[in-house]
């Protein structure tokens, strides 16, 4: 299976279905970026972050804004929610007796997430975990490498998690590494996902914004600006 990449505002996004993405990355390994409009806007201003995205082994459209942007460009590509993709990686790892590492979130959130995941996924082998509050990347990187996990889930928030993963993948070339933002909070039960109908309609962002009004600062004006940039790319050119 080969990558089929489409460009949006200069950044490549894979066109895999959910199942294809899971098969591809577990066969090829490397860094997975779950991209959204906020990350693209950040990368436009930060060349180092842009390089990390463009050098990743797989980039999936996590945000509904990216799915919308791709549709504007004539590409009908479904979003792959990071929280669901991360869970699928864990289920596959457990079935294949692979080792897992979780890095990120508050200590109490991480502990509860691990308890819930182990209850839900039989034979899940978590060989390393650490909360997201540490002063030295080098120390955590060394500990993670020592554990030799096959799958590494990192929830430090973007772009911090992508920078961290980019360092770690050089030391764990045969592992799958993915940044998952607030997924640990969902797995711990601290944050509730939107009802299925919201997810199916692509309105999960609206549900979460109503529940967490502070998210408005992240979404606006980033999302409208992003859509305007894509419209310009589509009808006027870069």
C-alpha positions as YAML, in Angstrom:
chain: A
units: angstrom
residues:
- id: 1
  name: UNK
  ca: [0.00, 0.00, 0.00]
- id: 2
  name: UNK
  ca: [1.35, 3.39, -1.04]
- id: 3
  name: UNK
  ca: [0.56, 6.85, 0.30]
- id: 4
  name: UNK
  ca: [-1.74, 9.04, -1.78]
- id: 5
  name: UNK
  ca: [-1.21, 12.60, -0.56]
- id: 6
  name: UNK
  ca: [-3.24, 15.71, -1.29]
- id: 7
  name: UNK
  ca: [-2.08, 19.23, -0.47]
- id: 8
  name: UNK
  ca: [-3.95, 21.81, 1.55]
- id: 9
  name: UNK
  ca: [-2.30, 25.20, 2.10]
- id: 10
  name: UNK
  ca: [1.04, 23.57, 1.33]
- id: 11
  name: UNK
  ca: [0.70, 20.64, 3.72]
- id: 12
  name: UNK
  ca: [0.29, 17.04, 2.63]
- id: 13
  name: UNK
  ca: [-2.60, 14.98, 4.00]
- id: 14
  name: UNK
  ca: [-3.02, 11.25, 3.45]
- id: 15
  name: UNK
  ca: [-6.20, 10.06, 1.75]
- id: 16
  name: UNK
  ca: [-6.42, 6.73, 3.61]
- id: 17
  name: UNK
  ca: [-9.67, 5.45, 5.02]
- id: 18
  name: UNK
  ca: [-9.59, 4.67, 8.75]
- id: 19
  name: UNK
  ca: [-8.83, 0.99, 8.15]
- id: 20
  name: UNK
  ca: [-6.22, 1.73, 5.49]
- id: 21
  name: UNK
  ca: [-4.47, 4.22, 7.77]
- id: 22
  name: UNK
  ca: [-4.34, 1.67, 10.58]
- id: 23
  name: UNK
  ca: [-2.91, -1.00, 8.28]
- id: 24
  name: UNK
  ca: [-0.39, 1.35, 6.68]
- id: 25
  name: UNK
  ca: [1.15, 2.86, 9.80]
- id: 26
  name: UNK
  ca: [1.38, -0.41, 11.72]
- id: 27
  name: UNK
  ca: [3.21, -1.89, 8.74]
- id: 28
  name: UNK
  ca: [5.53, 1.06, 8.06]
- id: 29
  name: UNK
  ca: [5.88, 2.68, 11.52]
- id: 30
  name: UNK
  ca: [6.86, 6.28, 12.26]
- id: 31
  name: UNK
  ca: [5.18, 9.52, 13.31]
- id: 32
  name: UNK
  ca: [1.47, 10.14, 12.81]
- id: 33
  name: UNK
  ca: [0.19, 13.73, 12.83]
- id: 34
  name: UNK
  ca: [-3.53, 14.19, 13.47]
- id: 35
  name: UNK
  ca: [-3.81, 17.52, 11.73]
- id: 36
  name: UNK
  ca: [-6.40, 20.25, 12.29]
- id: 37
  name: UNK
  ca: [-6.75, 23.89, 11.16]
- id: 38
  name: UNK
  ca: [-5.06, 25.26, 14.29]
- id: 39
  name: UNK
  ca: [-1.98, 23.15, 13.59]
- id: 40
  name: UNK
  ca: [-1.85, 24.30, 9.97]
- id: 41
  name: UNK
  ca: [-2.09, 27.94, 11.02]
- id: 42
  name: UNK
  ca: [0.69, 27.40, 13.59]
- id: 43
  name: UNK
  ca: [2.86, 25.64, 11.01]
- id: 44
  name: UNK
  ca: [2.44, 28.52, 8.55]
- id: 45
  name: UNK
  ca: [4.20, 30.72, 11.11]
- id: 46
  name: UNK
  ca: [6.70, 28.15, 12.40]
- id: 47
  name: UNK
  ca: [8.94, 26.56, 9.77]
- id: 48
  name: UNK
  ca: [10.35, 23.98, 12.18]
- id: 49
  name: UNK
  ca: [6.85, 22.74, 12.99]
- id: 50
  name: UNK
  ca: [5.99, 22.77, 9.28]
- id: 51
  name: UNK
  ca: [9.01, 20.58, 8.58]
- id: 52
  name: UNK
  ca: [7.91, 18.09, 11.24]
- id: 53
  name: UNK
  ca: [4.45, 17.81, 9.67]
- id: 54
  name: UNK
  ca: [5.84, 17.42, 6.17]
- id: 55
  name: UNK
  ca: [8.40, 14.82, 7.24]
- id: 56
  name: UNK
  ca: [5.93, 12.70, 9.21]
- id: 57
  name: UNK
  ca: [5.22, 9.19, 8.03]
- id: 58
  name: UNK
  ca: [1.48, 9.80, 7.99]
- id: 59
  name: UNK
  ca: [-0.81, 12.83, 8.33]
- id: 60
  name: UNK
  ca: [-4.52, 12.22, 8.92]
- id: 61
  name: UNK
  ca: [-7.29, 14.85, 8.83]
- id: 62
  name: UNK
  ca: [-8.44, 14.96, 12.44]
- id: 63
  name: UNK
  ca: [-10.29, 18.27, 12.50]
- id: 64
  name: UNK
  ca: [-13.62, 18.66, 10.70]
- id: 65
  name: UNK
  ca: [-12.19, 21.94, 9.41]
- id: 66
  name: UNK
  ca: [-9.55, 20.04, 7.44]
- id: 67
  name: UNK
  ca: [-12.21, 17.73, 6.01]
- id: 68
  name: UNK
  ca: [-14.20, 20.81, 4.97]
- id: 69
  name: UNK
  ca: [-11.09, 22.43, 3.49]
- id: 70
  name: UNK
  ca: [-10.31, 19.33, 1.46]
- id: 71
  name: UNK
  ca: [-13.91, 19.21, 0.21]
- id: 72
  name: UNK
  ca: [-13.57, 22.83, -0.95]
- id: 73
  name: UNK
  ca: [-10.51, 21.68, -2.91]
- id: 74
  name: UNK
  ca: [-12.57, 18.91, -4.49]
- id: 75
  name: UNK
  ca: [-11.29, 16.07, -2.29]
- id: 76
  name: UNK
  ca: [-13.89, 13.95, -0.48]
- id: 77
  name: UNK
  ca: [-11.76, 12.61, 2.36]
- id: 78
  name: UNK
  ca: [-13.31, 11.59, 5.67]
- id: 79
  name: UNK
  ca: [-11.78, 12.78, 8.93]
- id: 80
  name: UNK
  ca: [-10.01, 10.29, 11.14]
- id: 81
  name: UNK
  ca: [-10.61, 11.32, 14.74]
- id: 82
  name: UNK
  ca: [-7.41, 10.98, 16.72]
- id: 83
  name: UNK
  ca: [-9.18, 9.70, 19.83]
- id: 84
  name: UNK
  ca: [-10.71, 6.84, 17.80]
- id: 85
  name: UNK
  ca: [-7.54, 6.10, 15.85]
- id: 86
  name: UNK
  ca: [-5.49, 5.98, 19.05]
- id: 87
  name: UNK
  ca: [-7.93, 3.50, 20.57]
- id: 88
  name: UNK
  ca: [-7.74, 1.35, 17.43]
- id: 89
  name: UNK
  ca: [-3.94, 1.33, 17.68]
- id: 90
  name: UNK
  ca: [-4.21, 0.13, 21.29]
- id: 91
  name: UNK
  ca: [-6.68, -2.62, 20.41]
- id: 92
  name: UNK
  ca: [-4.45, -3.83, 17.58]
- id: 93
  name: UNK
  ca: [-1.37, -3.67, 19.84]
- id: 94
  name: UNK
  ca: [-3.11, -5.79, 22.48]
- id: 95
  name: UNK
  ca: [-4.16, -8.40, 19.92]
- id: 96
  name: UNK
  ca: [-0.64, -8.64, 18.56]
- id: 97
  name: UNK
  ca: [1.06, -8.59, 21.98]
- id: 98
  name: UNK
  ca: [2.79, -5.27, 21.27]
- id: 99
  name: UNK
  ca: [4.18, -3.01, 23.97]
- id: 100
  name: UNK
  ca: [2.61, 0.41, 24.58]
- id: 101
  name: UNK
  ca: [3.70, 3.69, 26.14]
- id: 102
  name: UNK
  ca: [1.46, 6.60, 27.19]
- id: 103
  name: UNK
  ca: [2.94, 10.04, 27.84]
- id: 104
  name: UNK
  ca: [0.93, 13.11, 28.78]
- id: 105
  name: UNK
  ca: [-1.99, 14.61, 30.71]
- id: 106
  name: UNK
  ca: [-2.23, 15.19, 34.46]
- id: 107
  name: UNK
  ca: [-1.09, 12.36, 36.71]
- id: 108
  name: UNK
  ca: [-4.59, 11.55, 37.98]
- id: 109
  name: UNK
  ca: [-5.98, 11.65, 34.45]
- id: 110
  name: UNK
  ca: [-3.24, 9.37, 33.14]
- id: 111
  name: UNK
  ca: [-3.79, 6.85, 35.94]
- id: 112
  name: UNK
  ca: [-7.56, 6.73, 35.38]
- id: 113
  name: UNK
  ca: [-7.14, 6.52, 31.61]
- id: 114
  name: UNK
  ca: [-4.83, 3.52, 32.00]
- id: 115
  name: UNK
  ca: [-7.24, 1.81, 34.40]
- id: 116
  name: UNK
  ca: [-10.15, 2.33, 32.00]
- id: 117
  name: UNK
  ca: [-8.16, 1.22, 28.96]
- id: 118
  name: UNK
  ca: [-6.94, -1.96, 30.66]
- id: 119
  name: UNK
  ca: [-10.49, -2.80, 31.68]
- id: 120
  name: UNK
  ca: [-11.78, -2.20, 28.16]
- id: 121
  name: UNK
  ca: [-8.93, -3.78, 26.18]
- id: 122
  name: UNK
  ca: [-7.87, -7.27, 27.32]
- id: 123
  name: UNK
  ca: [-4.12, -8.00, 27.35]
- id: 124
  name: UNK
  ca: [-3.14, -4.35, 26.86]
- id: 125
  name: UNK
  ca: [0.58, -4.27, 27.71]
- id: 126
  name: UNK
  ca: [1.55, -0.78, 28.90]
- id: 127
  name: UNK
  ca: [5.27, -0.89, 29.59]
- id: 128
  name: UNK
  ca: [5.79, 2.83, 30.24]
- id: 129
  name: UNK
  ca: [3.75, 5.84, 31.25]
- id: 130
  name: UNK
  ca: [4.46, 9.36, 32.46]
- id: 131
  name: UNK
  ca: [2.33, 12.43, 32.95]
- id: 132
  name: UNK
  ca: [2.78, 15.47, 30.75]
- id: 133
  name: UNK
  ca: [4.43, 17.62, 33.41]
- id: 134
  name: UNK
  ca: [8.18, 17.28, 33.20]
- id: 135
  name: UNK
  ca: [11.09, 19.68, 32.92]
- id: 136
  name: UNK
  ca: [13.53, 17.50, 31.01]
- id: 137
  name: UNK
  ca: [12.58, 15.98, 27.67]
- id: 138
  name: UNK
  ca: [15.87, 14.10, 27.69]
- id: 139
  name: UNK
  ca: [14.98, 12.17, 30.83]
- id: 140
  name: UNK
  ca: [11.56, 11.08, 29.56]
- id: 141
  name: UNK
  ca: [12.97, 10.26, 26.14]
- id: 142
  name: UNK
  ca: [15.61, 8.04, 27.74]
- id: 143
  name: UNK
  ca: [13.05, 6.26, 29.92]
- id: 144
  name: UNK
  ca: [10.72, 5.67, 26.98]
- id: 145
  name: UNK
  ca: [13.52, 4.30, 24.82]
- id: 146
  name: UNK
  ca: [14.58, 1.96, 27.61]
- id: 147
  name: UNK
  ca: [11.06, 0.50, 27.70]
- id: 148
  name: UNK
  ca: [11.17, -0.17, 23.92]
- id: 149
  name: UNK
  ca: [7.45, 0.29, 23.21]
- id: 150
  name: UNK
  ca: [6.00, -0.61, 19.83]
- id: 151
  name: UNK
  ca: [3.27, 2.03, 20.07]
- id: 152
  name: UNK
  ca: [3.66, 5.43, 21.74]
- id: 153
  name: UNK
  ca: [0.71, 7.72, 22.44]
- id: 154
  name: UNK
  ca: [1.62, 11.29, 23.42]
- id: 155
  name: UNK
  ca: [-0.87, 13.83, 24.78]
- id: 156
  name: UNK
  ca: [1.05, 17.03, 25.43]
- id: 157
  name: UNK
  ca: [-0.97, 19.35, 23.23]
- id: 158
  name: UNK
  ca: [0.16, 20.67, 19.87]
- id: 159
  name: UNK
  ca: [2.78, 21.58, 18.78]
- id: 160
  name: UNK
  ca: [4.66, 20.37, 21.88]
- id: 161
  name: UNK
  ca: [3.68, 16.73, 21.34]
- id: 162
  name: UNK
  ca: [4.80, 16.77, 17.70]
- id: 163
  name: UNK
  ca: [8.22, 18.17, 18.62]
- id: 164
  name: UNK
  ca: [8.58, 15.55, 21.38]
- id: 165
  name: UNK
  ca: [7.56, 12.70, 19.07]
- id: 166
  name: UNK
  ca: [9.94, 13.91, 16.39]
- id: 167
  name: UNK
  ca: [12.81, 13.47, 18.85]
- id: 168
  name: UNK
  ca: [11.57, 10.11, 20.07]
- id: 169
  name: UNK
  ca: [11.03, 8.55, 16.64]
- id: 170
  name: UNK
  ca: [14.75, 8.90, 15.89]
- id: 171
  name: UNK
  ca: [15.39, 6.65, 18.90]
- id: 172
  name: UNK
  ca: [12.49, 4.28, 18.21]
- id: 173
  name: UNK
  ca: [12.51, 3.85, 14.41]
- id: 174
  name: UNK
  ca: [10.40, 0.69, 14.50]
- id: 175
  name: UNK
  ca: [7.59, 2.17, 16.59]
- id: 176
  name: UNK
  ca: [4.32, 3.92, 15.79]
- id: 177
  name: UNK
  ca: [4.15, 7.31, 17.51]
- id: 178
  name: UNK
  ca: [1.10, 9.57, 17.53]
- id: 179
  name: UNK
  ca: [0.09, 12.86, 19.13]
- id: 180
  name: UNK
  ca: [-3.41, 12.76, 20.59]
- id: 181
  name: UNK
  ca: [-4.03, 16.06, 22.36]
- id: 182
  name: UNK
  ca: [-6.87, 15.61, 24.87]
- id: 183
  name: UNK
  ca: [-7.61, 11.94, 24.19]
- id: 184
  name: UNK
  ca: [-6.36, 10.78, 27.58]
- id: 185
  name: UNK
  ca: [-8.96, 13.04, 29.23]
- id: 186
  name: UNK
  ca: [-11.67, 11.33, 27.17]
- id: 187
  name: UNK
  ca: [-10.42, 7.85, 28.06]
- id: 188
  name: UNK
  ca: [-10.24, 8.84, 31.73]
- id: 189
  name: UNK
  ca: [-13.85, 10.01, 31.61]
- id: 190
  name: UNK
  ca: [-12.90, 13.58, 32.50]
- id: 191
  name: UNK
  ca: [-14.11, 14.90, 29.13]
- id: 192
  name: UNK
  ca: [-17.17, 13.47, 27.42]
- id: 193
  name: UNK
  ca: [-17.29, 13.09, 23.64]
- id: 194
  name: UNK
  ca: [-20.24, 14.54, 21.79]
- id: 195
  name: UNK
  ca: [-23.24, 12.29, 21.18]
- id: 196
  name: UNK
  ca: [-22.98, 10.19, 18.03]
- id: 197
  name: UNK
  ca: [-25.36, 12.39, 16.08]
- id: 198
  name: UNK
  ca: [-23.04, 15.38, 16.56]
- id: 199
  name: UNK
  ca: [-20.06, 13.28, 15.47]
- id: 200
  name: UNK
  ca: [-21.87, 12.03, 12.36]
- id: 201
  name: UNK
  ca: [-22.93, 15.56, 11.39]
- id: 202
  name: UNK
  ca: [-19.40, 16.91, 11.89]
- id: 203
  name: UNK
  ca: [-20.58, 19.11, 14.76]
- id: 204
  name: UNK
  ca: [-18.54, 17.65, 17.59]
- id: 205
  name: UNK
  ca: [-16.58, 20.92, 17.72]
- id: 206
  name: UNK
  ca: [-19.85, 22.81, 18.36]
- id: 207
  name: UNK
  ca: [-20.90, 20.46, 21.16]
- id: 208
  name: UNK
  ca: [-17.52, 20.78, 22.87]
- id: 209
  name: UNK
  ca: [-17.51, 24.55, 22.47]
- id: 210
  name: UNK
  ca: [-20.91, 24.80, 24.17]
- id: 211
  name: UNK
  ca: [-19.60, 22.62, 26.99]
- id: 212
  name: UNK
  ca: [-16.24, 24.42, 27.13]
- id: 213
  name: UNK
  ca: [-16.74, 28.08, 26.04]
- id: 214
  name: UNK
  ca: [-13.02, 28.77, 26.48]
- id: 215
  name: UNK
  ca: [-12.45, 26.77, 23.30]
- id: 216
  name: UNK
  ca: [-13.87, 29.69, 21.34]
- id: 217
  name: UNK
  ca: [-10.47, 31.37, 21.55]
- id: 218
  name: UNK
  ca: [-8.95, 28.39, 19.72]
- id: 219
  name: UNK
  ca: [-11.62, 28.11, 17.06]
- id: 220
  name: UNK
  ca: [-12.21, 31.78, 16.28]
- id: 221
  name: UNK
  ca: [-10.80, 33.43, 14.29]
- id: 222
  name: UNK
  ca: [-8.59, 30.43, 13.32]
- id: 223
  name: UNK
  ca: [-11.30, 28.33, 11.64]
- id: 224
  name: UNK
  ca: [-12.87, 31.12, 9.54]
- id: 225
  name: UNK
  ca: [-9.43, 32.37, 8.49]
- id: 226
  name: UNK
  ca: [-8.44, 28.83, 7.55]
- id: 227
  name: UNK
  ca: [-11.56, 28.37, 5.41]
- id: 228
  name: UNK
  ca: [-10.95, 31.72, 3.70]
- id: 229
  name: UNK
  ca: [-7.36, 30.72, 2.92]
- id: 230
  name: UNK
  ca: [-8.55, 27.45, 1.38]
- id: 231
  name: UNK
  ca: [-11.20, 29.26, -0.67]
- id: 232
  name: UNK
  ca: [-8.51, 31.61, -1.94]
- id: 233
  name: UNK
  ca: [-6.28, 28.65, -2.84]
- id: 234
  name: UNK
  ca: [-9.18, 26.98, -4.66]
- id: 235
  name: UNK
  ca: [-10.46, 29.90, -6.68]
- id: 236
  name: UNK
  ca: [-7.56, 32.36, -6.91]
- id: 237
  name: UNK
  ca: [-4.43, 30.27, -6.39]
- id: 238
  name: UNK
  ca: [-1.67, 30.40, -3.83]
...
